[in-house]
PDB file of C-alpha atoms in Angstrom:
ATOM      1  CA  UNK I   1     -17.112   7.335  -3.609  1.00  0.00           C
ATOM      2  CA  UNK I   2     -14.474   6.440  -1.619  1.00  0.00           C
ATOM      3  CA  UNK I   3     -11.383   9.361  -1.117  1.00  0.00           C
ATOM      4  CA  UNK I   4      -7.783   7.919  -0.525  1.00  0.00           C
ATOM      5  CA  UNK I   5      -4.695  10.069   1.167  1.00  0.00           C
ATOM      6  CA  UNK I   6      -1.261   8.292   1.472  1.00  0.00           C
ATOM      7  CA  UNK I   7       1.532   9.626   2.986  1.00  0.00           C
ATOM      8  CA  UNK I   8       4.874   8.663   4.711  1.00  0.00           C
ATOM      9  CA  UNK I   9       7.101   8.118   1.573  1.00  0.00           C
ATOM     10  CA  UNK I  10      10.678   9.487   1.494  1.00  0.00           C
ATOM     11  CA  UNK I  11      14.017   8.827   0.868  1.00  0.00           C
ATOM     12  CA  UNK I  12      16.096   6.025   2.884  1.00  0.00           C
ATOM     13  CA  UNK I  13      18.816   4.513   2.637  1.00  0.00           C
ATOM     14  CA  UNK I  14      19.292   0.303   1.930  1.00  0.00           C
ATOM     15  CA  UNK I  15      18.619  -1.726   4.772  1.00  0.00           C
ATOM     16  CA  UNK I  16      16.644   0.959   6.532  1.00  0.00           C
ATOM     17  CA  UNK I  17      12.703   1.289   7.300  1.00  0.00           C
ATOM     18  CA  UNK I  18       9.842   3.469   6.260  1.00  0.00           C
ATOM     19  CA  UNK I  19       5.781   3.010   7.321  1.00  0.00           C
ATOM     20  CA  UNK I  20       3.612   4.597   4.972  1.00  0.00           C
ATOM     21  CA  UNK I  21      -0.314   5.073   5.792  1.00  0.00           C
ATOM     22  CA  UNK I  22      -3.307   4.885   3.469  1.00  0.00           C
ATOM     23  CA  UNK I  23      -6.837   7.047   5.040  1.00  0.00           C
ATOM     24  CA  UNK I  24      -9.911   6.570   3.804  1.00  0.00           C
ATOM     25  CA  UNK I  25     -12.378   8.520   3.891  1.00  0.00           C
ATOM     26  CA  UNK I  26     -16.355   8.475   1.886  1.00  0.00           C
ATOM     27  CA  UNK I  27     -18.370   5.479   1.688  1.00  0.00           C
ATOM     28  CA  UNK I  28     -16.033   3.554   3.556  1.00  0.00           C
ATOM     29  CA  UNK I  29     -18.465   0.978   4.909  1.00  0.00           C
ATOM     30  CA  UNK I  30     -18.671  -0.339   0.945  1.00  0.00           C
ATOM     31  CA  UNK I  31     -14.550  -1.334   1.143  1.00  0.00           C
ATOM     32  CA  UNK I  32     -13.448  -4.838   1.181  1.00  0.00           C
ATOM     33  CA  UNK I  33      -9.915  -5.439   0.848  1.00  0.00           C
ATOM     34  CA  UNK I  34      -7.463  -2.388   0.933  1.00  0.00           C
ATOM     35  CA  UNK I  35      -3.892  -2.880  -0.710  1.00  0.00           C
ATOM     36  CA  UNK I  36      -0.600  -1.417  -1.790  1.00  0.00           C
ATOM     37  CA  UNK I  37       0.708  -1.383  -5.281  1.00  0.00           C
ATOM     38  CA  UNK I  38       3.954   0.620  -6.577  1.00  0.00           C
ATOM     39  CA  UNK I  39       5.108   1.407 -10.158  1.00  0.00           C
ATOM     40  CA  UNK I  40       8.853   2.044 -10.635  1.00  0.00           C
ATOM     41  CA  UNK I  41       9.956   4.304 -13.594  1.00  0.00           C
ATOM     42  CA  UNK I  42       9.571   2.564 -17.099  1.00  0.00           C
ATOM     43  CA  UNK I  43       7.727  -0.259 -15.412  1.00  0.00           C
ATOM     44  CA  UNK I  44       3.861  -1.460 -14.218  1.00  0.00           C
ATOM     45  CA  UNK I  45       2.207  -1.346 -11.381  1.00  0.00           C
ATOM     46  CA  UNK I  46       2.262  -3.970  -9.018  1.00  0.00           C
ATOM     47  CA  UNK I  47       0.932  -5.622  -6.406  1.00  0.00           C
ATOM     48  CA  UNK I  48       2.477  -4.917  -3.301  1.00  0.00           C
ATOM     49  CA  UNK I  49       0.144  -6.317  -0.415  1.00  0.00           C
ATOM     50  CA  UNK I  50      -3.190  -6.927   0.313  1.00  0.00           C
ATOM     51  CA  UNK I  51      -4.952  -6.811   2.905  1.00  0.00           C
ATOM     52  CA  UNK I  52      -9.100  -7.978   3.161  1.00  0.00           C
ATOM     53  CA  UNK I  53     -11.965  -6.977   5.386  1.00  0.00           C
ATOM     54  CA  UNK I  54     -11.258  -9.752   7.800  1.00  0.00           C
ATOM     55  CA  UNK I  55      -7.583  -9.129   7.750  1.00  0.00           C
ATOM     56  CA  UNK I  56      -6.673 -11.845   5.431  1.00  0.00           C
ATOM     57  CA  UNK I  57      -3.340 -11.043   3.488  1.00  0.00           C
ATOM     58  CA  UNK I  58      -1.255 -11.378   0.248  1.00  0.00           C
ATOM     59  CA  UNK I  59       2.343 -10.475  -0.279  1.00  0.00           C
ATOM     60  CA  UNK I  60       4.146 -10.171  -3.953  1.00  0.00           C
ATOM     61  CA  UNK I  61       7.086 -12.518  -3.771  1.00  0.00           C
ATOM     62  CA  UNK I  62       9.258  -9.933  -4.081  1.00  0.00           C
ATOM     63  CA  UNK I  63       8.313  -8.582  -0.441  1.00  0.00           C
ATOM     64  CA  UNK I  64       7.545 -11.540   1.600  1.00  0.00           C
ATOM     65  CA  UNK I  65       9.315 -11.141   4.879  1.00  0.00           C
ATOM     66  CA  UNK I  66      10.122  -7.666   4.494  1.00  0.00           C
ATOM     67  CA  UNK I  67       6.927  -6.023   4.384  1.00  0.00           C
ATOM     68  CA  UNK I  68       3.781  -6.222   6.637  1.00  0.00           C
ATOM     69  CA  UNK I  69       0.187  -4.678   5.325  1.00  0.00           C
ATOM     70  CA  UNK I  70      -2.301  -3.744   8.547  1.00  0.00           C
ATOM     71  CA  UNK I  71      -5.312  -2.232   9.019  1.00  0.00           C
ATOM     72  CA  UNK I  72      -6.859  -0.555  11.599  1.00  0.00           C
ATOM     73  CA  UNK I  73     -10.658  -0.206  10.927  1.00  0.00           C
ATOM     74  CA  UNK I  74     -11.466   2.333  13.904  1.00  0.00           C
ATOM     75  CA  UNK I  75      -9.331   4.700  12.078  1.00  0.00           C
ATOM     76  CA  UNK I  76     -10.133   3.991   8.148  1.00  0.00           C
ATOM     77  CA  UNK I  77      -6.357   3.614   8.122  1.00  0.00           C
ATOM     78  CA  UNK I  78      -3.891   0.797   6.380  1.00  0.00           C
ATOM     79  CA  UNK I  79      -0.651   0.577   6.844  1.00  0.00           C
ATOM     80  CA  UNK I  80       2.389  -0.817   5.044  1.00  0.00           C
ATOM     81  CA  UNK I  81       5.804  -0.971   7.057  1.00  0.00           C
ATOM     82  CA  UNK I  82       8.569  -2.027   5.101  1.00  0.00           C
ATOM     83  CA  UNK I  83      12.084  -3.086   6.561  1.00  0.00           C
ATOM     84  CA  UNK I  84      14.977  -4.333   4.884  1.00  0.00           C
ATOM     85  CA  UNK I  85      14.504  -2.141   2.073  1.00  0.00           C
ATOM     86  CA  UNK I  86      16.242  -2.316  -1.420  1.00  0.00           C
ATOM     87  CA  UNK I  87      16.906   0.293  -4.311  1.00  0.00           C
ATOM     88  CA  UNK I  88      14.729  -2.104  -5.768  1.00  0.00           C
ATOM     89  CA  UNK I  89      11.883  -0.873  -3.849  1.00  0.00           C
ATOM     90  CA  UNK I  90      12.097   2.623  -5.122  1.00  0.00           C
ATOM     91  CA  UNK I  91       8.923   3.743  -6.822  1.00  0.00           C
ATOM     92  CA  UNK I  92       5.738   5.653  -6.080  1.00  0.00           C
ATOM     93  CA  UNK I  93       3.260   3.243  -3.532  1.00  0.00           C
ATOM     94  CA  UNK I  94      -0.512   3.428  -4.326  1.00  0.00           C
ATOM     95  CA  UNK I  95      -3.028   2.820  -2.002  1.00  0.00           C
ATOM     96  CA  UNK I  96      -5.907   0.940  -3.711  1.00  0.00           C
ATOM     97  CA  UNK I  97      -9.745   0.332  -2.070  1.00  0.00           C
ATOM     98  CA  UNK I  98     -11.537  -2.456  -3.839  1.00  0.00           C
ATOM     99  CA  UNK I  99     -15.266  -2.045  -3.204  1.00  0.00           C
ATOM    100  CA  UNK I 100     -17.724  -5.030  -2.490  1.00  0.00           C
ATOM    101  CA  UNK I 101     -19.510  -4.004  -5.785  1.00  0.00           C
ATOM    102  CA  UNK I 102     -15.757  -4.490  -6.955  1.00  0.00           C
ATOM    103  CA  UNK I 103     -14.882  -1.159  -7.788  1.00  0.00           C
ATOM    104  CA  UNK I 104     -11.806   0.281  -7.373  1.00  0.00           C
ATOM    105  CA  UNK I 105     -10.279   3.411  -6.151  1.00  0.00           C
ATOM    106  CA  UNK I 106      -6.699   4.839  -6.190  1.00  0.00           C
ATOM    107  CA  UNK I 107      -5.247   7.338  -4.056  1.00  0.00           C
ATOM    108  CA  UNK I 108      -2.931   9.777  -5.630  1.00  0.00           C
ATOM    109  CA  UNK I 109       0.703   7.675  -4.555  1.00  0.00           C
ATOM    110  CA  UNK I 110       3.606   8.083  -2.447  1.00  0.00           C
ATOM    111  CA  UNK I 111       7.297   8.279  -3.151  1.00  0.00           C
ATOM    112  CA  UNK I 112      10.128   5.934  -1.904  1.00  0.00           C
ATOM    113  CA  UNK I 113      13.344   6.169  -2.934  1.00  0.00           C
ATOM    114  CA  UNK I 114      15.951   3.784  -1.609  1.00  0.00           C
ATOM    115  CA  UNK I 115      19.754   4.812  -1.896  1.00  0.00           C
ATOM    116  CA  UNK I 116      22.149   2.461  -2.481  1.00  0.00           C
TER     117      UNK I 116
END
C-alpha cells in the first residue's frame, strides 16, 4: 500500500504562482512514476504531469511551459510548481503513484482556485 498526502493548494490570483507537494509514504520502494492530475467542476480528470522513476517527464498541452513536475526521492516527495496561472487552472490537483505491478494510488486532492 502506498499512502499519499498533498498539500499547498489555495486561492491565487491570475498570473500568480502556487507549489503544491505530494508525500508518500508505505511501500514506496514499489512506485514508478508519480504524477499530477486535476478535475475541474462538471469535468474529468486529467493529466496534469508526470513524472517517472528516472525523472523522465510528460506535460498536458494545456500546461507546457507553465508548470514543472519534480521529485525528490530522499524525501518521498513530488512537486508541482505552477506559474502563470489561469482561472482555467482552478480545480482540485491529485497526486497519483503508479506502482511497478501497475497499480495505482490516489491521494485525497488539493484545491486551486485562480481569480480572475
Amino acid at each position: 500500500q502506498v499512502q499519499l498526502v498533498e498539500s499547498g493548494g489555495g486561492l491565487v490570483q491570475a498570473g500568480g504562482s502556487l507549489r503544491l507537494s505530494c508525500v508518500a509514504s508505505g511501500s514506496i520502494f514499489s512506485i514508478n512514476a508519480m504524477g499530477w492530475y486535476r478535475q475541474a467542476p462538471g469535468k474529468q480528470r486529467e493529466l496534469v504531469a508526470v513524472i517517472t522513476s528516472i525523472g523522465s517527464t510528460n506535460y498536458a498541452d494545456a500546461v507546457k511551459g507553465r508548470f514543472t513536475i519534480s521529485r525528490n526521492n530522499a524525501k518521498n516527495t513530488v512537486y508541482l510548481q505552477m506559474n502563470s496561472l489561469k482561472p482555467e487552472d482552478t480545480a482540485v490537483y491529485y497526486c497519483n503513484a503508479e506502482a511497478r505491478s501497475g497499480r495505482g494510488y490516489w491521494g485525497t486532492g488539493t484545491l486551486v482556485t485562480v481569480s480572475s
